Amino acid sequence: MNHENEPLIGSSGRHTHHDVTFFSSFKTTMTSSYFNILLVFVPAALIASYSNASDTIVFSLNFLAIIPLAKLLGFATEEIALRTGSTIGALLNATFGNAVELILGIIALKEGLIRVVQASILGSILSNILLVLGFCFLLGGSTRQEQSFNVTAAQTSSSLLALTTLSLLIPAAFSATANTASEAEEGILKLSHGTAMILLLVYILFLFFQYEDEADEDETPSTTLSFSIVSLITIAGFVSLHAEFLVGAAAEHVSSVTFALKNKMNLCIGIAISSSLQIGLLVTPVLVITGWIIDQPMTLFFENFETVVLFSSVLIVNYLIQDGRSNWLEGVQLLSVYSIVALAFYVHPTSKE
């Protein structure tokens, strides 16, 4: 098996459980990829971002800085997954990746930018289940005829994705059948508050359910668990700083595709799908409840066009992952759907307002 994250120096390969120390963990992490040489751009990007540098320079430096951070984030996730199971590792990766999304959402909500928050939620879900997953299937299947992943986990994710979509479909249906606009507005607000609390409860139960996942036994961890967790938190913090000038979950997306290339499809799908589920079952309800607290009418009612697009996208994703197998052609299909959706939003009148 080809391990991309093996140390570049030293001949002993991964450490055994007996000789793993903080220093060896740090050394292994820093030499896990040639891309880590790009870490020199991290301080340069931060200086440029908060100075008077041009937008082109800021974007370029942050783009270069986030590449090694994404590799390190993936390495830390993989190390944790070796001890706790691929599902927990993927959940941790997705959680830290979506922290930026949640923080930016709350800031926008305080400014009353509700449509911006809703567009961000929809865009994040679609980019994860279509763009990221599409690239995972395409690039992962480019060197293999077929890849497999946990069917039970995939089916569970499918049902939860459907639940997320349903929570947006019902407010849209309520709006379409209400007698008056004021009746619809008041009813949707109450419906959204109640649904948000239910979704949060489902997410908590989902977390308990994930702990039944067993740890991987194919490889031996080369870092201590405490070091991996601290690394994940620290790297996620730096990612959030750089992602502000790029895309909220950019590093998380790169990690997911990297796992696909290494044929770690459970981690790949776990990150892509778990990220979407966290946005639907955690980020969105928290934003709705936050809006309730600060008196901003944040609801689960999206435009009818947006709701139909999300429903259609989830439908095709659920169909493709239900058999627990993937290939490059399925990746092409998902990327095609993403392209069609992007084109539809570009030409849609409401999207131009």
mmCIF file of C-alpha atoms in Angstrom:
data_model
loop_
_atom_site.group_PDB
_atom_site.id
_atom_site.type_symbol
_atom_site.label_atom_id
_atom_site.label_comp_id
_atom_site.label_asym_id
_atom_site.label_seq_id
_atom_site.Cartn_x
_atom_site.Cartn_y
_atom_site.Cartn_z
ATOM 1 C CA MET A 1 0.000 0.000 0.000
ATOM 2 C CA ASN A 2 1.349 3.432 -0.942
ATOM 3 C CA HIS A 3 1.391 5.809 2.029
ATOM 4 C CA GLU A 4 1.652 9.433 0.984
ATOM 5 C CA ASN A 5 2.051 10.553 4.574
ATOM 6 C CA GLU A 6 5.131 8.463 5.387
ATOM 7 C CA PRO A 7 8.074 10.463 6.748
ATOM 8 C CA LEU A 8 10.492 11.744 4.138
ATOM 9 C CA ILE A 9 13.512 11.267 6.389
ATOM 10 C CA GLY A 10 14.495 8.272 8.436
ATOM 11 C CA SER A 11 14.252 4.655 7.396
ATOM 12 C CA SER A 12 12.113 3.176 10.110
ATOM 13 C CA GLY A 13 8.791 4.221 8.546
ATOM 14 C CA ARG A 14 5.916 4.746 10.933
ATOM 15 C CA HIS A 15 6.684 4.525 14.624
ATOM 16 C CA THR A 16 5.275 1.774 16.769
ATOM 17 C CA HIS A 17 3.039 2.452 19.719
ATOM 18 C CA HIS A 18 6.034 2.061 22.096
ATOM 19 C CA ASP A 19 8.376 4.777 20.765
ATOM 20 C CA VAL A 20 5.915 7.506 19.832
ATOM 21 C CA THR A 21 6.737 10.716 21.697
ATOM 22 C CA PHE A 22 5.793 14.367 21.304
ATOM 23 C CA PHE A 23 9.060 15.091 19.494
ATOM 24 C CA SER A 24 8.763 12.103 17.166
ATOM 25 C CA SER A 25 5.131 13.049 16.485
ATOM 26 C CA PHE A 26 6.181 16.597 15.573
ATOM 27 C CA LYS A 27 9.033 15.335 13.387
ATOM 28 C CA THR A 28 6.801 12.832 11.590
ATOM 29 C CA THR A 29 4.102 15.434 11.006
ATOM 30 C CA MET A 30 6.469 18.070 9.635
ATOM 31 C CA THR A 31 8.155 15.563 7.297
ATOM 32 C CA SER A 32 4.928 13.888 6.186
ATOM 33 C CA SER A 33 4.779 15.662 2.826
ATOM 34 C CA TYR A 34 6.991 17.650 0.472
ATOM 35 C CA PHE A 35 4.225 20.267 0.406
ATOM 36 C CA ASN A 36 5.138 21.268 3.967
ATOM 37 C CA ILE A 37 7.940 23.383 2.532
ATOM 38 C CA LEU A 38 5.167 25.795 1.531
ATOM 39 C CA LEU A 39 4.549 26.547 5.223
ATOM 40 C CA VAL A 40 6.899 29.510 4.767
ATOM 41 C CA PHE A 41 3.984 31.220 3.008
ATOM 42 C CA VAL A 42 1.775 31.045 6.138
ATOM 43 C CA PRO A 43 3.270 34.079 7.930
ATOM 44 C CA ALA A 44 3.772 35.884 4.613
ATOM 45 C CA ALA A 45 0.097 35.408 3.736
ATOM 46 C CA LEU A 46 -1.078 36.646 7.127
ATOM 47 C CA ILE A 47 1.080 39.765 6.885
ATOM 48 C CA ALA A 48 -0.178 40.479 3.366
ATOM 49 C CA SER A 49 -3.805 39.842 4.345
ATOM 50 C CA TYR A 50 -3.809 42.447 7.086
ATOM 51 C CA SER A 51 -1.695 45.021 5.259
ATOM 52 C CA ASN A 52 -2.296 47.121 2.162
ATOM 53 C CA ALA A 53 -1.192 44.415 -0.281
ATOM 54 C CA SER A 54 -3.148 44.004 -3.514
ATOM 55 C CA ASP A 55 -5.996 41.499 -3.750
ATOM 56 C CA THR A 56 -3.991 39.385 -6.216
ATOM 57 C CA ILE A 57 -1.040 39.067 -3.837
ATOM 58 C CA VAL A 58 -3.313 38.316 -0.869
ATOM 59 C CA PHE A 59 -5.180 35.608 -2.777
ATOM 60 C CA SER A 60 -1.996 34.040 -4.182
ATOM 61 C CA LEU A 61 -0.185 33.899 -0.841
ATOM 62 C CA ASN A 62 -3.216 32.505 0.994
ATOM 63 C CA PHE A 63 -3.691 29.920 -1.752
ATOM 64 C CA LEU A 64 -0.072 28.755 -1.368
ATOM 65 C CA ALA A 65 -0.348 28.804 2.436
ATOM 66 C CA ILE A 66 -3.497 26.725 2.594
ATOM 67 C CA ILE A 67 -1.988 23.859 0.529
ATOM 68 C CA PRO A 68 0.400 22.577 3.246
ATOM 69 C CA LEU A 69 -2.191 23.330 5.927
ATOM 70 C CA ALA A 70 -4.668 21.139 4.054
ATOM 71 C CA LYS A 71 -2.105 18.331 3.882
ATOM 72 C CA LEU A 72 -1.377 18.649 7.597
ATOM 73 C CA LEU A 73 -5.089 18.740 8.392
ATOM 74 C CA GLY A 74 -5.536 15.541 6.405
ATOM 75 C CA PHE A 75 -2.547 13.910 8.106
ATOM 76 C CA ALA A 76 -3.844 14.760 11.590
ATOM 77 C CA THR A 77 -7.286 13.462 10.631
ATOM 78 C CA GLU A 78 -5.819 10.214 9.340
ATOM 79 C CA GLU A 79 -3.805 9.714 12.516
ATOM 80 C CA ILE A 80 -6.890 10.240 14.682
ATOM 81 C CA ALA A 81 -8.889 7.927 12.417
ATOM 82 C CA LEU A 82 -6.335 5.136 12.954
ATOM 83 C CA ARG A 83 -7.130 5.257 16.677
ATOM 84 C CA THR A 84 -10.814 6.165 16.751
ATOM 85 C CA GLY A 85 -12.209 4.951 13.417
ATOM 86 C CA SER A 86 -12.638 6.631 10.045
ATOM 87 C CA THR A 87 -16.088 8.014 10.893
ATOM 88 C CA ILE A 88 -14.932 9.917 13.980
ATOM 89 C CA GLY A 89 -11.879 11.167 12.117
ATOM 90 C CA ALA A 90 -14.041 12.427 9.274
ATOM 91 C CA LEU A 91 -16.450 14.080 11.709
ATOM 92 C CA LEU A 92 -13.602 15.920 13.421
ATOM 93 C CA ASN A 93 -12.240 17.093 10.073
ATOM 94 C CA ALA A 94 -15.654 18.299 8.949
ATOM 95 C CA THR A 95 -16.339 19.971 12.306
ATOM 96 C CA PHE A 96 -13.215 22.106 12.236
ATOM 97 C CA GLY A 97 -13.730 22.809 8.550
ATOM 98 C CA ASN A 98 -17.258 24.104 9.179
ATOM 99 C CA ALA A 99 -16.264 26.202 12.187
ATOM 100 C CA VAL A 100 -15.325 29.003 9.794
ATOM 101 C CA GLU A 101 -18.689 28.677 8.055
ATOM 102 C CA LEU A 102 -20.541 28.991 11.365
ATOM 103 C CA ILE A 103 -18.556 31.999 12.584
ATOM 104 C CA LEU A 104 -18.935 33.894 9.313
ATOM 105 C CA GLY A 105 -22.641 32.979 9.261
ATOM 106 C CA ILE A 106 -23.233 34.451 12.721
ATOM 107 C CA ILE A 107 -21.375 37.642 11.765
ATOM 108 C CA ALA A 108 -23.472 38.020 8.600
ATOM 109 C CA LEU A 109 -26.640 37.278 10.566
ATOM 110 C CA LYS A 110 -25.876 40.077 13.037
ATOM 111 C CA GLU A 111 -25.679 42.425 10.059
ATOM 112 C CA GLY A 112 -29.093 41.251 8.864
ATOM 113 C CA LEU A 113 -27.685 39.562 5.746
ATOM 114 C CA ILE A 114 -30.103 36.637 5.885
ATOM 115 C CA ARG A 115 -30.087 35.902 2.150
ATOM 116 C CA VAL A 116 -26.287 35.866 2.192
ATOM 117 C CA VAL A 117 -26.348 33.332 5.031
ATOM 118 C CA GLN A 118 -28.873 31.146 3.199
ATOM 119 C CA ALA A 119 -26.878 31.308 -0.030
ATOM 120 C CA SER A 120 -23.745 30.327 1.897
ATOM 121 C CA ILE A 121 -25.526 27.333 3.437
ATOM 122 C CA LEU A 122 -26.866 26.141 0.103
ATOM 123 C CA GLY A 123 -23.551 26.690 -1.670
ATOM 124 C CA SER A 124 -21.632 24.777 0.995
ATOM 125 C CA ILE A 125 -23.920 21.758 0.828
ATOM 126 C CA LEU A 126 -23.919 21.668 -2.978
ATOM 127 C CA SER A 127 -20.147 22.097 -3.233
ATOM 128 C CA ASN A 128 -19.587 19.211 -0.815
ATOM 129 C CA ILE A 129 -22.001 16.664 -2.267
ATOM 130 C CA LEU A 130 -21.403 17.536 -5.928
ATOM 131 C CA LEU A 131 -18.026 19.217 -6.435
ATOM 132 C CA VAL A 132 -15.913 17.622 -3.690
ATOM 133 C CA LEU A 133 -17.510 14.185 -3.904
ATOM 134 C CA GLY A 134 -17.366 14.381 -7.694
ATOM 135 C CA PHE A 135 -13.627 15.025 -7.652
ATOM 136 C CA CYS A 136 -13.185 12.233 -5.085
ATOM 137 C CA PHE A 137 -14.888 9.720 -7.373
ATOM 138 C CA LEU A 138 -13.173 11.027 -10.510
ATOM 139 C CA LEU A 139 -9.596 11.256 -9.237
ATOM 140 C CA GLY A 140 -9.860 8.238 -6.959
ATOM 141 C CA GLY A 141 -11.231 6.132 -9.812
ATOM 142 C CA SER A 142 -8.739 7.399 -12.387
ATOM 143 C CA THR A 143 -6.202 4.742 -11.381
ATOM 144 C CA ARG A 144 -8.663 2.070 -10.252
ATOM 145 C CA GLN A 145 -11.583 0.427 -11.975
ATOM 146 C CA GLU A 146 -13.738 0.674 -8.874
ATOM 147 C CA GLN A 147 -13.533 1.829 -5.261
ATOM 148 C CA SER A 148 -15.617 0.645 -2.332
ATOM 149 C CA PHE A 149 -16.737 2.155 0.952
ATOM 150 C CA ASN A 150 -18.915 1.320 3.947
ATOM 151 C CA VAL A 151 -22.449 0.664 2.654
ATOM 152 C CA THR A 152 -24.127 1.078 6.055
ATOM 153 C CA ALA A 153 -22.477 4.440 6.644
ATOM 154 C CA ALA A 154 -23.380 5.552 3.116
ATOM 155 C CA GLN A 155 -27.038 4.583 3.557
ATOM 156 C CA THR A 156 -27.195 6.329 6.943
ATOM 157 C CA SER A 157 -25.723 9.453 5.388
ATOM 158 C CA SER A 158 -28.235 9.219 2.541
ATOM 159 C CA SER A 159 -31.192 9.162 4.902
ATOM 160 C CA LEU A 160 -29.829 12.099 6.909
ATOM 161 C CA LEU A 161 -29.232 14.079 3.720
ATOM 162 C CA ALA A 162 -32.844 13.401 2.805
ATOM 163 C CA LEU A 163 -33.921 14.645 6.254
ATOM 164 C CA THR A 164 -31.896 17.826 5.756
ATOM 165 C CA THR A 165 -33.574 18.414 2.409
ATOM 166 C CA LEU A 166 -37.010 17.711 3.876
ATOM 167 C CA SER A 167 -36.454 20.397 6.515
ATOM 168 C CA LEU A 168 -36.179 22.908 3.657
ATOM 169 C CA LEU A 169 -38.923 21.435 1.480
ATOM 170 C CA ILE A 170 -41.656 21.703 4.122
ATOM 171 C CA PRO A 171 -41.252 25.482 4.698
ATOM 172 C CA ALA A 172 -41.335 25.985 0.911
ATOM 173 C CA ALA A 173 -44.552 23.965 0.682
ATOM 174 C CA PHE A 174 -45.988 25.889 3.641
ATOM 175 C CA SER A 175 -45.259 29.187 1.912
ATOM 176 C CA ALA A 176 -46.881 28.026 -1.325
ATOM 177 C CA THR A 177 -50.109 26.944 0.413
ATOM 178 C CA ALA A 178 -50.531 29.756 2.972
ATOM 179 C CA ASN A 179 -53.549 32.027 2.501
ATOM 180 C CA THR A 180 -51.743 35.327 3.065
ATOM 181 C CA ALA A 181 -48.146 36.567 3.063
ATOM 182 C CA SER A 182 -48.300 37.555 6.747
ATOM 183 C CA GLU A 183 -49.683 34.143 7.663
ATOM 184 C CA ALA A 184 -46.887 32.460 5.721
ATOM 185 C CA GLU A 185 -44.180 34.617 7.291
ATOM 186 C CA GLU A 186 -45.342 34.028 10.862
ATOM 187 C CA GLY A 187 -45.935 30.315 10.330
ATOM 188 C CA ILE A 188 -42.587 29.708 8.616
ATOM 189 C CA LEU A 189 -40.746 31.468 11.435
ATOM 190 C CA LYS A 190 -42.369 29.256 14.098
ATOM 191 C CA LEU A 191 -41.904 26.167 11.919
ATOM 192 C CA SER A 192 -38.217 26.975 11.417
ATOM 193 C CA HIS A 193 -37.592 27.445 15.150
ATOM 194 C CA GLY A 194 -39.203 24.113 16.000
ATOM 195 C CA THR A 195 -37.507 22.276 13.133
ATOM 196 C CA ALA A 196 -34.111 23.717 14.096
ATOM 197 C CA MET A 197 -34.372 22.240 17.594
ATOM 198 C CA ILE A 198 -35.394 18.862 16.162
ATOM 199 C CA LEU A 199 -32.451 18.885 13.735
ATOM 200 C CA LEU A 200 -30.034 19.680 16.557
ATOM 201 C CA LEU A 201 -31.402 16.736 18.537
ATOM 202 C CA VAL A 202 -30.960 14.470 15.513
ATOM 203 C CA TYR A 203 -27.370 15.665 15.128
ATOM 204 C CA ILE A 204 -26.580 14.877 18.780
ATOM 205 C CA LEU A 205 -28.061 11.390 18.381
ATOM 206 C CA PHE A 206 -26.103 11.009 15.136
ATOM 207 C CA LEU A 207 -22.866 11.707 17.038
ATOM 208 C CA PHE A 208 -23.689 9.003 19.593
ATOM 209 C CA PHE A 209 -24.453 6.622 16.743
ATOM 210 C CA GLN A 210 -21.041 7.267 15.158
ATOM 211 C CA TYR A 211 -19.173 6.085 18.241
ATOM 212 C CA GLU A 212 -20.140 2.541 17.355
ATOM 213 C CA ASP A 213 -17.674 2.755 14.467
ATOM 214 C CA GLU A 214 -14.563 0.600 14.912
ATOM 215 C CA ALA A 215 -11.018 1.870 14.576
ATOM 216 C CA ASP A 216 -8.989 1.036 11.473
ATOM 217 C CA GLU A 217 -6.329 -1.609 11.970
ATOM 218 C CA ASP A 218 -4.510 -1.525 8.634
ATOM 219 C CA GLU A 219 -1.820 0.905 9.782
ATOM 220 C CA THR A 220 -0.078 1.897 12.983
ATOM 221 C CA PRO A 221 -0.415 5.508 14.180
ATOM 222 C CA SER A 222 2.848 7.457 14.011
ATOM 223 C CA THR A 223 1.791 10.265 16.369
ATOM 224 C CA THR A 224 0.220 10.344 19.797
ATOM 225 C CA LEU A 225 -3.520 10.935 19.989
ATOM 226 C CA SER A 226 -3.099 14.073 22.101
ATOM 227 C CA PHE A 227 -0.596 15.523 19.622
ATOM 228 C CA SER A 228 -2.922 14.769 16.702
ATOM 229 C CA ILE A 229 -5.865 16.483 18.405
ATOM 230 C CA VAL A 230 -3.791 19.547 19.329
ATOM 231 C CA SER A 231 -2.450 19.641 15.764
ATOM 232 C CA LEU A 232 -5.954 19.442 14.333
ATOM 233 C CA ILE A 233 -7.162 22.344 16.480
ATOM 234 C CA THR A 234 -4.078 24.472 15.778
ATOM 235 C CA ILE A 235 -4.093 23.833 12.033
ATOM 236 C CA ALA A 236 -7.832 24.491 11.860
ATOM 237 C CA GLY A 237 -7.201 27.847 13.533
ATOM 238 C CA PHE A 238 -4.656 28.833 10.891
ATOM 239 C CA VAL A 239 -6.933 27.515 8.151
ATOM 240 C CA SER A 240 -9.764 29.741 9.400
ATOM 241 C CA LEU A 241 -7.491 32.782 9.107
ATOM 242 C CA HIS A 242 -6.442 31.977 5.552
ATOM 243 C CA ALA A 243 -9.849 30.683 4.471
ATOM 244 C CA GLU A 244 -11.380 34.086 5.186
ATOM 245 C CA PHE A 245 -9.647 35.253 2.019
ATOM 246 C CA LEU A 246 -10.425 32.102 0.008
ATOM 247 C CA VAL A 247 -13.194 29.564 0.641
ATOM 248 C CA GLY A 248 -14.448 28.596 4.092
ATOM 249 C CA ALA A 249 -13.827 24.845 3.774
ATOM 250 C CA ALA A 250 -11.000 24.857 1.209
ATOM 251 C CA ALA A 251 -8.587 22.776 3.306
ATOM 252 C CA GLU A 252 -11.305 20.302 4.169
ATOM 253 C CA HIS A 253 -12.088 19.857 0.460
ATOM 254 C CA VAL A 254 -8.445 19.201 -0.377
ATOM 255 C CA SER A 255 -8.201 16.655 2.456
ATOM 256 C CA SER A 256 -11.203 14.773 1.119
ATOM 257 C CA VAL A 257 -9.797 14.508 -2.415
ATOM 258 C CA THR A 258 -6.397 13.462 -1.030
ATOM 259 C CA PHE A 259 -7.983 10.540 0.824
ATOM 260 C CA ALA A 260 -9.733 9.454 -2.395
ATOM 261 C CA LEU A 261 -6.397 9.365 -4.226
ATOM 262 C CA LYS A 262 -5.046 7.144 -1.439
ATOM 263 C CA ASN A 263 -8.085 4.842 -1.768
ATOM 264 C CA LYS A 264 -9.348 5.789 1.699
ATOM 265 C CA MET A 265 -12.913 6.193 0.497
ATOM 266 C CA ASN A 266 -14.534 5.916 3.929
ATOM 267 C CA LEU A 267 -12.608 8.998 5.037
ATOM 268 C CA CYS A 268 -13.208 10.754 1.724
ATOM 269 C CA ILE A 269 -16.968 10.240 1.730
ATOM 270 C CA GLY A 270 -17.069 10.767 5.472
ATOM 271 C CA ILE A 271 -15.595 14.256 5.124
ATOM 272 C CA ALA A 272 -17.649 15.295 2.085
ATOM 273 C CA ILE A 273 -20.981 13.943 3.319
ATOM 274 C CA SER A 274 -20.371 14.666 7.017
ATOM 275 C CA SER A 275 -19.588 18.259 6.140
ATOM 276 C CA SER A 276 -22.925 18.587 4.343
ATOM 277 C CA LEU A 277 -24.737 16.902 7.220
ATOM 278 C CA GLN A 278 -23.091 19.189 9.758
ATOM 279 C CA ILE A 279 -24.139 22.222 7.756
ATOM 280 C CA GLY A 280 -27.702 20.906 7.513
ATOM 281 C CA LEU A 281 -28.066 19.443 11.012
ATOM 282 C CA LEU A 282 -25.783 21.720 13.038
ATOM 283 C CA VAL A 283 -24.748 24.978 11.344
ATOM 284 C CA THR A 284 -28.154 25.809 9.856
ATOM 285 C CA PRO A 285 -30.182 25.101 13.046
ATOM 286 C CA VAL A 286 -27.664 27.036 15.156
ATOM 287 C CA LEU A 287 -27.962 30.008 12.798
ATOM 288 C CA VAL A 288 -31.765 29.819 12.918
ATOM 289 C CA ILE A 289 -31.739 29.729 16.724
ATOM 290 C CA THR A 290 -29.124 32.501 16.838
ATOM 291 C CA GLY A 291 -31.390 34.604 14.633
ATOM 292 C CA TRP A 292 -34.252 33.855 17.024
ATOM 293 C CA ILE A 293 -32.159 35.073 19.969
ATOM 294 C CA ILE A 294 -30.896 38.273 18.321
ATOM 295 C CA ASP A 295 -34.263 38.989 16.691
ATOM 296 C CA GLN A 296 -33.259 38.299 13.092
ATOM 297 C CA PRO A 297 -35.902 36.406 11.026
ATOM 298 C CA MET A 298 -33.572 33.631 9.865
ATOM 299 C CA THR A 299 -35.748 30.752 8.621
ATOM 300 C CA LEU A 300 -35.485 27.465 6.763
ATOM 301 C CA PHE A 301 -37.503 28.899 3.888
ATOM 302 C CA PHE A 302 -35.317 29.146 0.811
ATOM 303 C CA GLU A 303 -36.409 30.198 -2.657
ATOM 304 C CA ASN A 304 -38.414 27.497 -4.464
ATOM 305 C CA PHE A 305 -35.760 27.282 -7.178
ATOM 306 C CA GLU A 306 -33.012 26.706 -4.599
ATOM 307 C CA THR A 307 -35.043 24.051 -2.810
ATOM 308 C CA VAL A 308 -35.678 22.129 -6.039
ATOM 309 C CA VAL A 309 -31.976 22.283 -6.937
ATOM 310 C CA LEU A 310 -30.971 20.932 -3.519
ATOM 311 C CA PHE A 311 -33.585 18.169 -3.636
ATOM 312 C CA SER A 312 -32.456 17.062 -7.111
ATOM 313 C CA SER A 313 -28.787 17.107 -6.109
ATOM 314 C CA VAL A 314 -29.349 15.056 -2.966
ATOM 315 C CA LEU A 315 -31.460 12.612 -4.977
ATOM 316 C CA ILE A 316 -28.686 11.817 -7.450
ATOM 317 C CA VAL A 317 -26.022 11.646 -4.726
ATOM 318 C CA ASN A 318 -28.117 9.212 -2.686
ATOM 319 C CA TYR A 319 -28.616 7.065 -5.770
ATOM 320 C CA LEU A 320 -24.885 6.948 -6.541
ATOM 321 C CA ILE A 321 -23.624 6.098 -3.036
ATOM 322 C CA GLN A 322 -26.277 3.585 -1.983
ATOM 323 C CA ASP A 323 -24.373 0.559 -3.395
ATOM 324 C CA GLY A 324 -21.142 1.338 -1.534
ATOM 325 C CA ARG A 325 -19.093 1.514 -4.752
ATOM 326 C CA SER A 326 -17.827 4.321 -6.940
ATOM 327 C CA ASN A 327 -15.944 4.854 -10.186
ATOM 328 C CA TRP A 328 -14.637 7.765 -12.238
ATOM 329 C CA LEU A 329 -17.773 7.939 -14.396
ATOM 330 C CA GLU A 330 -19.907 8.603 -11.318
ATOM 331 C CA GLY A 331 -17.509 11.422 -10.519
ATOM 332 C CA VAL A 332 -18.105 12.851 -13.984
ATOM 333 C CA GLN A 333 -21.858 12.682 -13.365
ATOM 334 C CA LEU A 334 -21.620 14.611 -10.095
ATOM 335 C CA LEU A 335 -19.361 17.251 -11.631
ATOM 336 C CA SER A 336 -21.777 17.545 -14.549
ATOM 337 C CA VAL A 337 -24.667 18.145 -12.159
ATOM 338 C CA TYR A 338 -22.590 20.767 -10.342
ATOM 339 C CA SER A 339 -21.843 22.513 -13.640
ATOM 340 C CA ILE A 340 -25.518 22.502 -14.616
ATOM 341 C CA VAL A 341 -26.498 23.878 -11.208
ATOM 342 C CA ALA A 342 -23.854 26.614 -11.445
ATOM 343 C CA LEU A 343 -25.111 27.561 -14.906
ATOM 344 C CA ALA A 344 -28.712 27.568 -13.671
ATOM 345 C CA PHE A 345 -27.890 29.942 -10.817
ATOM 346 C CA TYR A 346 -25.943 32.155 -13.210
ATOM 347 C CA VAL A 347 -28.886 32.650 -15.573
ATOM 348 C CA HIS A 348 -31.643 32.594 -12.937
ATOM 349 C CA PRO A 349 -33.189 36.085 -12.512
ATOM 350 C CA THR A 350 -33.353 35.961 -8.698
ATOM 351 C CA SER A 351 -29.668 35.042 -8.460
ATOM 352 C CA LYS A 352 -28.712 38.253 -10.256
ATOM 353 C CA GLU A 353 -30.515 40.578 -7.876
#
